[in-house]
Coordinates of C-alpha atoms and ligand atoms in Angstrom, one line a residue:
X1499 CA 0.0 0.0 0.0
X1500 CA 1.1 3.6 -0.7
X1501 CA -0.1 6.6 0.7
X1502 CA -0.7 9.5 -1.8
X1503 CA -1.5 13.1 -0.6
X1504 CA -2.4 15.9 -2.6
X1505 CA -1.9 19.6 -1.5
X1506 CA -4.4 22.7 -1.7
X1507 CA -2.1 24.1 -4.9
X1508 CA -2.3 21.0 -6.5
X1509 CA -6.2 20.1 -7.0
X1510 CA -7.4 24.3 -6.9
X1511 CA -9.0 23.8 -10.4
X1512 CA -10.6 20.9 -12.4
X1513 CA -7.7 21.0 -15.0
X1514 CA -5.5 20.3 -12.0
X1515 CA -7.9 17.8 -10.3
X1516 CA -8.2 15.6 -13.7
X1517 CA -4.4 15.5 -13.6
X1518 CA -4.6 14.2 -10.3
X1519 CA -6.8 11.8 -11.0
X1520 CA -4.7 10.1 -13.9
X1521 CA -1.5 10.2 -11.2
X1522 CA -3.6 8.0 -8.9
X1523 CA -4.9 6.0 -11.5
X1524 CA -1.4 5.0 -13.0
X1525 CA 0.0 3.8 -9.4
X1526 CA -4.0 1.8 -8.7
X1527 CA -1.8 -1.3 -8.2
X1528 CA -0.1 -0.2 -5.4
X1529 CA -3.8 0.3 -3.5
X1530 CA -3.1 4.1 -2.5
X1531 CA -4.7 5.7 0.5
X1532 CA -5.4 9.3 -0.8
X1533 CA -5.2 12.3 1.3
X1534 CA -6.2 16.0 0.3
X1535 CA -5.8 19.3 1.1
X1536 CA -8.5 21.8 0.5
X1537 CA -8.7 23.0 -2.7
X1538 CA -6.7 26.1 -3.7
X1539 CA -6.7 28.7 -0.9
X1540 CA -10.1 27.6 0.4
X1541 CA -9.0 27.4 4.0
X1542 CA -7.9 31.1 4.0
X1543 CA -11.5 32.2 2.6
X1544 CA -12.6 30.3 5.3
X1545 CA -11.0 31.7 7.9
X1546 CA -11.8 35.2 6.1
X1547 CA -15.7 33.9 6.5
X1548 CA -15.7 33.5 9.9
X1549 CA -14.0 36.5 11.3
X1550 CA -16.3 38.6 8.8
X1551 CA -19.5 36.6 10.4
X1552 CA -18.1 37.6 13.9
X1553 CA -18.2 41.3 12.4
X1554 CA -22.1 40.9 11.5
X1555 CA -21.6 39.4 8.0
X1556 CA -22.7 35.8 6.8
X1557 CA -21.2 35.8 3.3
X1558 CA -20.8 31.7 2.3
X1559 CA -21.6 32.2 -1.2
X1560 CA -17.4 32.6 -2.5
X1561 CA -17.3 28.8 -1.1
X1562 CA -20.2 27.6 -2.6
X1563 CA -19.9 29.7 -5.9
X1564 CA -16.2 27.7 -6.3
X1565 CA -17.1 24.4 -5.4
X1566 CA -20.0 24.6 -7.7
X1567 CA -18.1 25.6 -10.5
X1568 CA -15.5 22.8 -9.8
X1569 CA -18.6 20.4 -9.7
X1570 CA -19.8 21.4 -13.1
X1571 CA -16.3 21.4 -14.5
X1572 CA -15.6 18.1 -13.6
X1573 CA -19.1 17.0 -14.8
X1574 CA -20.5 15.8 -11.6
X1575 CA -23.8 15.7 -9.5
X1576 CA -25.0 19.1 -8.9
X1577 CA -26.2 17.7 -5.6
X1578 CA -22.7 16.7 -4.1
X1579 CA -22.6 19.1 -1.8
X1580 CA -25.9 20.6 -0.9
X1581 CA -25.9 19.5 2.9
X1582 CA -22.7 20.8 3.5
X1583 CA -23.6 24.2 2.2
X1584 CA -26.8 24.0 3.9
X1585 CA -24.0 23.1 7.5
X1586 CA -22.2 25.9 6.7
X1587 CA -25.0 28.3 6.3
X1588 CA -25.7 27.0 10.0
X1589 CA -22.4 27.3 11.5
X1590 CA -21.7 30.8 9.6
X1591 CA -25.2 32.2 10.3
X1592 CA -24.4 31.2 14.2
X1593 CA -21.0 33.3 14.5
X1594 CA -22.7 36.1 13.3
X1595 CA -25.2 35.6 15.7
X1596 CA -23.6 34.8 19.4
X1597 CA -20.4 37.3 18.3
X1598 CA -18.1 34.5 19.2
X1599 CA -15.6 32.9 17.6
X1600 CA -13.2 30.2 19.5
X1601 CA -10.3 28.1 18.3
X1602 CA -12.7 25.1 18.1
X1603 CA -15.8 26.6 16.3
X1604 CA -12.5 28.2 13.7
X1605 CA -11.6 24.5 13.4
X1606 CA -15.2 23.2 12.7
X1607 CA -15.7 26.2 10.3
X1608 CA -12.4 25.2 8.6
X1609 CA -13.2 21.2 8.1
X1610 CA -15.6 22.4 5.5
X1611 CA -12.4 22.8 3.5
X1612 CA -11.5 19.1 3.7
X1613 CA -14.3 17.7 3.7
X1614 CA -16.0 19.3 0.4
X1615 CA -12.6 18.5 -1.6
X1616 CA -12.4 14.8 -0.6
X1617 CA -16.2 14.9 -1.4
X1618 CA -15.2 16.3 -4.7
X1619 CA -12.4 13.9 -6.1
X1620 CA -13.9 10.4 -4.4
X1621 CA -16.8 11.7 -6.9
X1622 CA -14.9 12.9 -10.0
X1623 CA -12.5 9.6 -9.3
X1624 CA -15.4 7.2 -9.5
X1625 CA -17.1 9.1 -12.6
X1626 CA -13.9 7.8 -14.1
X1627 CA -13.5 4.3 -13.6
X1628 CA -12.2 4.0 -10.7
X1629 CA -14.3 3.0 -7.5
X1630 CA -13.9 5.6 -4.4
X1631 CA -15.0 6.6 -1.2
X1632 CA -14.8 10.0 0.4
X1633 CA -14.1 9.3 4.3
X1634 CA -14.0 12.3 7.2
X1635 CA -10.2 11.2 8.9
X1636 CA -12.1 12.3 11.7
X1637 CA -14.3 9.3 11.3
X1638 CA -11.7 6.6 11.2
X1639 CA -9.9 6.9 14.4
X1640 CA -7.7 9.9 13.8
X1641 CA -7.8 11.3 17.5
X1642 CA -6.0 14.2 18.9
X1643 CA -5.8 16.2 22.2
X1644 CA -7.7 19.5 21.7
X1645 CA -5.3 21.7 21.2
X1646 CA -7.8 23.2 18.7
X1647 CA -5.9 24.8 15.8
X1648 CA -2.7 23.0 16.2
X1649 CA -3.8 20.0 17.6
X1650 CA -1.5 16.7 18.2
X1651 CA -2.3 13.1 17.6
X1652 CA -2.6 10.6 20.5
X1653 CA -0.2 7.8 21.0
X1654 CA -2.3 4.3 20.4
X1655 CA -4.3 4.9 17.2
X1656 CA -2.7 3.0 14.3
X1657 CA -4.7 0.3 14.5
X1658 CA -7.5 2.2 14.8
X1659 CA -7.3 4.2 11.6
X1660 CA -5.8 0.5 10.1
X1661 CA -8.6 -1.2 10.7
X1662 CA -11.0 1.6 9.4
X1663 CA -9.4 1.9 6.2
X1664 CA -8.3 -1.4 5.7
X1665 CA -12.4 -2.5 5.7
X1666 CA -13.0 0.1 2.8
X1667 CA -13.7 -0.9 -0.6
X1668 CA -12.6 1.3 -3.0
X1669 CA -9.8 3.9 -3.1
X1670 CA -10.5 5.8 0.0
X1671 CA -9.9 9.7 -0.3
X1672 CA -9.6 11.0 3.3
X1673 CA -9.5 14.6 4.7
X1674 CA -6.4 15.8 5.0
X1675 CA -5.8 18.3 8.2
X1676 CA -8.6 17.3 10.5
X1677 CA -8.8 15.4 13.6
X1678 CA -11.1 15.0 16.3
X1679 CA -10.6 14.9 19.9
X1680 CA -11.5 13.0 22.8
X1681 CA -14.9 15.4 23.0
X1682 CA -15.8 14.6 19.7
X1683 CA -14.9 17.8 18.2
X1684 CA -13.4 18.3 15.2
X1685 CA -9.8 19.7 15.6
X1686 CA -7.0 21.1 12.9
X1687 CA -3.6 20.0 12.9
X1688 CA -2.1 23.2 12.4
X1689 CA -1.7 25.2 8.7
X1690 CA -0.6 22.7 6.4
X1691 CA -1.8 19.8 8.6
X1692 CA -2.4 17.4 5.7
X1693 CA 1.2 16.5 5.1
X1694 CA 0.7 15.4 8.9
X1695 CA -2.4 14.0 8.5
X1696 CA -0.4 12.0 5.3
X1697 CA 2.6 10.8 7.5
X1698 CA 0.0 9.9 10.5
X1699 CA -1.8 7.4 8.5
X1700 CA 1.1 6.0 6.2
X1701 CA 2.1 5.1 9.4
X1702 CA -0.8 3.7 10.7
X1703 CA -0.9 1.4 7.5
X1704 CA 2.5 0.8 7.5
X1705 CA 2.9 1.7 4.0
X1706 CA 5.7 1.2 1.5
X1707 CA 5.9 4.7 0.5
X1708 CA 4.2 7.8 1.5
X1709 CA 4.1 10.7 -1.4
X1710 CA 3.2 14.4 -1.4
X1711 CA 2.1 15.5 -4.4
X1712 CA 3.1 19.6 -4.8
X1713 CA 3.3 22.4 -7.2
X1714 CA 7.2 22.4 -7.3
X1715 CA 10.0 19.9 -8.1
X1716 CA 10.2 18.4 -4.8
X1717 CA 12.0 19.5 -2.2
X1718 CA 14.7 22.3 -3.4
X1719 CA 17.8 24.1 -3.2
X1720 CA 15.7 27.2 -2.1
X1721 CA 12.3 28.5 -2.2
X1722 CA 11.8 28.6 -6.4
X1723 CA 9.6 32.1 -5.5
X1724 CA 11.9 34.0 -4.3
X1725 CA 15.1 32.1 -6.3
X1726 CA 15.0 31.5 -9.7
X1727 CA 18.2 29.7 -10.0
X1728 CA 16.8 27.1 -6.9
X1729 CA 17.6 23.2 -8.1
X1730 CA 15.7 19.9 -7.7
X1731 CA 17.5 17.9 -4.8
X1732 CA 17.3 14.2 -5.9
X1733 CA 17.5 13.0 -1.9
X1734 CA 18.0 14.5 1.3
X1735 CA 17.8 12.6 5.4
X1736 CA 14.9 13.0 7.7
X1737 CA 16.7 14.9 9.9
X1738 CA 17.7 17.3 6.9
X1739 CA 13.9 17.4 6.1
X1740 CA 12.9 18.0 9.6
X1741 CA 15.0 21.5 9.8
X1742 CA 14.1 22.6 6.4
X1743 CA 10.8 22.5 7.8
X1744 CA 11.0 23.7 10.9
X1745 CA 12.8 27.2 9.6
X1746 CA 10.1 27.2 6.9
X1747 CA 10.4 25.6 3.7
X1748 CA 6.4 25.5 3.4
X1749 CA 6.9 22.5 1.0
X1750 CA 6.8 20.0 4.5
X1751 CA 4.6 20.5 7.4
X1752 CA 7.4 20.4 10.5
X1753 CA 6.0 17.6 12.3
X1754 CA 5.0 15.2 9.3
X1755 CA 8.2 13.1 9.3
X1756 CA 8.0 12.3 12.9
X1757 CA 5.5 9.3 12.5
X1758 CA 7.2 8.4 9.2
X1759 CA 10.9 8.3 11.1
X1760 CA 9.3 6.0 13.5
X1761 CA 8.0 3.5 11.2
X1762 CA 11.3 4.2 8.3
X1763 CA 8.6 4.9 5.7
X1764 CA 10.6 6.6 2.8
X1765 CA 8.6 9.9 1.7
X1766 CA 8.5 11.4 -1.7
X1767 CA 7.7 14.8 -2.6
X1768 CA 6.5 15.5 -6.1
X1769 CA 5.4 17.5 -8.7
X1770 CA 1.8 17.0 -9.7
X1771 CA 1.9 18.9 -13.2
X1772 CA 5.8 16.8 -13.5
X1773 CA 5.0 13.5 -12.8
X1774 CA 6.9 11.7 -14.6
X1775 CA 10.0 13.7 -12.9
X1776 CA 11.7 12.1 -10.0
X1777 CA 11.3 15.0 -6.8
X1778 CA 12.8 14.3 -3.4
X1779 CA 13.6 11.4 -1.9
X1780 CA 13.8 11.9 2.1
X1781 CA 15.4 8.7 3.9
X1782 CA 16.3 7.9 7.1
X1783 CA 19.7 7.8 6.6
X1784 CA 22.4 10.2 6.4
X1785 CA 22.5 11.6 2.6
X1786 CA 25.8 13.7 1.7
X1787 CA 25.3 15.3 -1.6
X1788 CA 28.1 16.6 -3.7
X1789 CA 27.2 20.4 -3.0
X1790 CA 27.9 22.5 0.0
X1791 CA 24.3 22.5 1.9
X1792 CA 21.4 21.3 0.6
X1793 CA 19.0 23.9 0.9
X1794 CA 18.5 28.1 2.4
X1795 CA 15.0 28.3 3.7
X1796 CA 13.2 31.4 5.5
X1797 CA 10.5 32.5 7.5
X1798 CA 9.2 35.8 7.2
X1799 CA 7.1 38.5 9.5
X1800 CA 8.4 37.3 13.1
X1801 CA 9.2 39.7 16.0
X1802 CA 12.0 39.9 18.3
X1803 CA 11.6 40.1 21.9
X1804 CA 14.1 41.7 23.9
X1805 CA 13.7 41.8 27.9
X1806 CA 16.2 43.7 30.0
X1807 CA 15.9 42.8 33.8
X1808 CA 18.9 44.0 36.0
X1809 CA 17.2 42.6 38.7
X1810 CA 17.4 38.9 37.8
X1811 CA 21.0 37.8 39.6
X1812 CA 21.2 34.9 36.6
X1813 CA 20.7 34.1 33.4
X1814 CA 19.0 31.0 34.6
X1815 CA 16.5 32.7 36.6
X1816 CA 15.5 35.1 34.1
X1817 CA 15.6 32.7 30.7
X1818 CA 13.2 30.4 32.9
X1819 CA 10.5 32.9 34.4
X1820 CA 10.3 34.4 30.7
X1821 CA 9.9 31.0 28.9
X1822 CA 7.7 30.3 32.0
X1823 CA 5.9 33.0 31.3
X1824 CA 5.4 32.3 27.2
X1825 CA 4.3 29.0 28.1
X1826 CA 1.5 30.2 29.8
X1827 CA 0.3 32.5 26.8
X1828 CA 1.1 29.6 24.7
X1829 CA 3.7 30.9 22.6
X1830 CA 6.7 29.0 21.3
X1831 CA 10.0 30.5 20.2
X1832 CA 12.2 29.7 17.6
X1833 CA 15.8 30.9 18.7
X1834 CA 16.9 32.6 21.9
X1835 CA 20.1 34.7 23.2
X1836 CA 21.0 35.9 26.2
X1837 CA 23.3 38.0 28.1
X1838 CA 24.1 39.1 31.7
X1839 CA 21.1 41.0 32.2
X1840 CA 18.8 40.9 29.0
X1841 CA 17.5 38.2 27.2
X1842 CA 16.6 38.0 23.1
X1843 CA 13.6 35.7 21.6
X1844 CA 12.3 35.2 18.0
X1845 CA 9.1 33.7 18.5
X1846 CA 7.6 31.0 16.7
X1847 CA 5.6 32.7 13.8
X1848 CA 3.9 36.1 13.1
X1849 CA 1.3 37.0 15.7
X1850 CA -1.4 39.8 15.3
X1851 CA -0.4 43.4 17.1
X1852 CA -2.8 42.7 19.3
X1853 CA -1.5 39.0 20.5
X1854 CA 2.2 40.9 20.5
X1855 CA 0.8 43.7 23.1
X1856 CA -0.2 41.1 25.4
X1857 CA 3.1 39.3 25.3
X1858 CA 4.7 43.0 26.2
X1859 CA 2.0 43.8 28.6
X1860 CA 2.4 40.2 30.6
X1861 CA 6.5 40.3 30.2
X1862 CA 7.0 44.2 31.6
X1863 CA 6.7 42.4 35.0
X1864 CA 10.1 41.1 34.0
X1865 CA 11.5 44.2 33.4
X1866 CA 11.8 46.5 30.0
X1867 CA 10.3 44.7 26.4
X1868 CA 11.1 46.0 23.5
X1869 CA 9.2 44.4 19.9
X1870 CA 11.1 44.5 16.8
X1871 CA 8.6 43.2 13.9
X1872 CA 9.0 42.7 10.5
X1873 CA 11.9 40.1 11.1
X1874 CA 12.7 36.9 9.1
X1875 CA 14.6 33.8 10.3
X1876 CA 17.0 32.2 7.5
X1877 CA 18.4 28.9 7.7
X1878 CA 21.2 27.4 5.4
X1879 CA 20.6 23.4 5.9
X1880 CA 22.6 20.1 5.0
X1881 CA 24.7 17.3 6.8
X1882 CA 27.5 18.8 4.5
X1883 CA 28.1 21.7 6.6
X1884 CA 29.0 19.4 10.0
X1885 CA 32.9 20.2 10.6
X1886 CA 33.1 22.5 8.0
X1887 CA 33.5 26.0 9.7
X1888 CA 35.2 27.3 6.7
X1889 CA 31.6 27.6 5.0
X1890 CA 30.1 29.7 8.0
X1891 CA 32.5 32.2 7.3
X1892 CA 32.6 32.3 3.8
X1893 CA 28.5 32.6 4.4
X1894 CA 28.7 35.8 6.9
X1895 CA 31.3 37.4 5.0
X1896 CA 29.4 37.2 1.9
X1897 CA 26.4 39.0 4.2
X1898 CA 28.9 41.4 5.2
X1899 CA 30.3 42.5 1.4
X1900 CA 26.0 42.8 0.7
X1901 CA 26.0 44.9 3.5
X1902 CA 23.0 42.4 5.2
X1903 CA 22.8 42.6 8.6
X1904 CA 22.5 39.6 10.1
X1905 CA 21.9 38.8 13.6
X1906 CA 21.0 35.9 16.6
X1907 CA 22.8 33.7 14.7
X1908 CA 22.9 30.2 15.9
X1909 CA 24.1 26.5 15.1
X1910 CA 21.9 23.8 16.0
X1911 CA 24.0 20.8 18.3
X1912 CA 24.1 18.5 15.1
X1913 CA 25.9 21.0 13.0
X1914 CA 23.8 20.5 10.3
X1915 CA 22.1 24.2 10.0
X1916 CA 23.0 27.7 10.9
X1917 CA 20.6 30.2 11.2
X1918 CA 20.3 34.2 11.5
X1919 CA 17.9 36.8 11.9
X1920 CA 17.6 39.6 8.8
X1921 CA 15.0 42.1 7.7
X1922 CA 12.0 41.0 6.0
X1923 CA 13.0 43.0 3.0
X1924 CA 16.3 41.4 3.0
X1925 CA 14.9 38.3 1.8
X1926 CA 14.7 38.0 -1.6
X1927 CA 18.9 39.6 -1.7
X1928 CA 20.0 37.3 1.3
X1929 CA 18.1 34.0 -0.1
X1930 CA 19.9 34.6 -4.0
X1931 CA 23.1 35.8 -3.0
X1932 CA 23.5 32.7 -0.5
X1933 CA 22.6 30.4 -3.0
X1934 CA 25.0 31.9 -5.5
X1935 CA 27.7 31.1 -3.0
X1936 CA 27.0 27.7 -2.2
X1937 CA 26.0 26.6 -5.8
X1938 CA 29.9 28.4 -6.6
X1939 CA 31.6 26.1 -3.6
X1940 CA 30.0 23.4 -4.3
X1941 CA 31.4 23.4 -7.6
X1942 CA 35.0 23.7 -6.2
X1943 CA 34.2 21.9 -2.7
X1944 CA 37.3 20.1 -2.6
X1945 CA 39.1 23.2 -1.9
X1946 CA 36.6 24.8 0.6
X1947 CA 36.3 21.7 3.1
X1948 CA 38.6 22.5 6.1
Ligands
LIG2930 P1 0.8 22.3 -1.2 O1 -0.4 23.1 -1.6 O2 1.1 21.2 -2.1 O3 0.7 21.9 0.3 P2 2.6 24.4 -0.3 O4 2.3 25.7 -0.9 O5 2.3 24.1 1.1 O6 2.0 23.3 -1.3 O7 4.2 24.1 -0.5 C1 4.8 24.2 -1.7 C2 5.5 25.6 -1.8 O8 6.6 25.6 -0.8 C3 6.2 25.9 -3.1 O9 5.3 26.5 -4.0 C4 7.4 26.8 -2.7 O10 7.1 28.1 -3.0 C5 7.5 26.6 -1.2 N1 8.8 26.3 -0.7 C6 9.5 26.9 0.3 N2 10.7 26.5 0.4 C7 10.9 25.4 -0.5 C8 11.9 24.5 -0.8 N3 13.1 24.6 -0.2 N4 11.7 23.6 -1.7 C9 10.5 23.6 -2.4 N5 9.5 24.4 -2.2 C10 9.7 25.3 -1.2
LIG2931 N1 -6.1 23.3 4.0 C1 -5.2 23.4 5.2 C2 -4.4 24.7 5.1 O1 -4.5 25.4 4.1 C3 -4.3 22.2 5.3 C4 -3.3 22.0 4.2 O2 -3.4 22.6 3.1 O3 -2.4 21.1 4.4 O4 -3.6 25.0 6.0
LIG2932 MG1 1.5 22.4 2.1

């Protein structure tokens, strides 16, 4: 069995979604579980719904204007999804009404996503010859705690969601993204939770292969959006994968190769309008390739904290009744520095001004907080950089000769990143002229490795 997920860019028009369709097809034999995404952006346009229906507006129509046009593209029952409009009509129509929006009714407002496109292709799959059935993950034993919006699978439910799928006939296409938790509520799994929701049940089925079908040539050399010279990379470790992810490479959700890792399931990332090319092959073995690092990713429109407090007498003290204290607002952080008196943060990923007052308000009992926004964390990853300090300097020297400031810069334990802080503006410059340099070393490594 092989698990075969589809994401949001790849299935956002019927075009797309027929040339899905023909990829599942061709691999039938291998019995593929398929998991998709919403279709296009739908997820943002639901979000968009319900914080307009909190302001007094129930607009649904943009959702049901696009997945009726998809339905009559793909030459399917008009019908499909009437109840679900009709459910979120309810659920829309309610916001509006009680002014109150929490995490979990967002998450119930965004399953419509999910659940209309499976809907959609188990339909247009069957009108074609081949036998499927749409199925809510939700449904089949995919349980999480409920941490709504970013919620986490519990331990103890592979044979669960085996079981469930296994007694399916037909190809089953499954929601992508949604869980549900031990109160029966439907729960997300974070932005770009299907490539979770992928891993979680290639696991659960122990499959041969698990594949994430994208709009780019697998995993690359950096972002292709903001680099136009960025290269296919053939293959690349877990643990490579893992802090490409992490610092942002939106191509992987960060935690989707933990359930794969533990089972040694090989994942693929591919192209959906390039099938017959070869994309990524991410293995849990060490993979040295012939260039210098394998990949620069980013992540834009994060704030620095900075907290000075004289008063702390260590470092200790202080770094632990600030994290303390983020923990309790449920914030994360991505990189921290400290010194005597002061300590620095980057947190975890752009929050509203109004979130970022409350983290100032609730720190100032610390001492003084400062916010610099506009920030964006870049990462140069690959196994190729362990030992090789020569590289870090030939990297911050090339920042300095741009004139690039870079700053918080930090090495993870494993040697096999470095990261730095720059200016969102910086992006597009720091991204291409780092990948200049490392595609030029790589092509005379030999004399760059210490
Ligand atoms: P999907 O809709 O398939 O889930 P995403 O938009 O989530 O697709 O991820 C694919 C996008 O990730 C690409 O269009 C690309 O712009 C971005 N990306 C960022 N970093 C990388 C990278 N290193 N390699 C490939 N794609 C990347
Ligand atoms: N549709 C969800 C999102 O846009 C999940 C996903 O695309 O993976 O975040
Ligand atoms: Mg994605």
């Amino acid at each position: 069995m092989i698990v075969m997920k589809f994401g949001g860019s790849s299935i956002g028009t019927a075009e797309k979604i027929e040339r899905c369709i023909n990829i599942i097809a061709d691999q039938k034999s291998k019995n593929p579980a398929v998991i998709v995404s919403a279709h296009g952006k739908t997820t943002n346009g639901l979000i968009s719904m319900a914080e307009s229906a909190l302001e007094g507006n129930n607009e649904t129509n943009s959702f049901i204007d696009f997945h009726n046009q998809l339905i009559a593209d793909l030459k399917l029952d008009k019908q499909l999804l009437t109840t679900l409009y009709l459910e979120l009509n309810e659920i829309i129509h309610g916001v509006k009404l009680v002014k109150e929006l929490t995490y979990r009714t967002m998450d119930y407002i965004c399953s419509f996503g999910e659940r209309a496109s499976s809907a959609i292709i188990a339909a247009a799959l069957s009108a074609r010859g081949y036998p499927a059935v749409q199925v809510n993950s939700y449904d089949i034993g995919l349980l999480t705690d409920n941490h709504h919006g970013s919620a986490h699978p519990l331990s103890d439910i592979d044979e669960g969601i085996a079981k469930n799928i296994l007694s399916l006939t037909g190809i089953p296409v499954i929601t992508g993204f949604l869980g549900r938790s031990n109160e029966g509520k439907i729960t997300t799994l974070g932005r770009s939770g299907s490539d979770f929701s992928a891993s979680i049940i290639g696991a659960a089925l122990n499959v041969e292969e698990i594949q994430i079908w994208t709009d780019v040539d697998g995993v690359m050399t950096a972002d292709p959006s903001v680099c136009s010279e960025a290269a296919n990379l053939p293959v690349m470790s877990f643990q490579e994968a893992s802090e490409l992810a992490f610092y942002g490479a939106e191509v992987l959700h960060p935690a989707t190769l933990m359930p794969a890792v533990q089972k040694k399931i090989p994942i693929k990332v591919l192209n959906s309008a390039k099938p017959q090319e070869k994309g990524t092959l991410i293995l849990t073995t060490s993979q040295l390739s012939d260039r210098i690092a394998k990949s620069i990713v980013y992540k834009e429109n994060l704030s620095l904290i900075n907290i000075v407090a004289p008063q702390f007498r260590s470092t200790a003290q202080l770094l632990n009744t600030a994290l303390t204290k983020l923990i309790e607002l449920h914030k994360d952080i991505h990189i921290a520095a400290t010194s005597e008196s002061s300590i620095s943060f980057v947190l975890d990923k752009p929050y509203t001004d109004e979130q970022l007052e409350q983290i100032v308000q609730e720190c100032s009992a610390l001492g003084t907080v400062s916010i610099k926004k506009n920030k964006c964390l870049v990462c140069v990853v690959g196994e190729e950089l362990k030992g090789n300090p020569n590289v870090l300097g030939l990297i911050f020297n090339k920042l300095k000769e741009m004139q690039i400031k870079a700053t918080m810069v930090s090495q993870s334990a494993s040697e096999i990143n470095v990261a730095f802080l720059i200016e969102n503006d910086e992006i597009k410059r720091t991204v291409s002229a780092l990948h200049s340099l490392l595609t030029e070393l790589s092509t005379r490594k030999g004399s760059v490795h210490s």
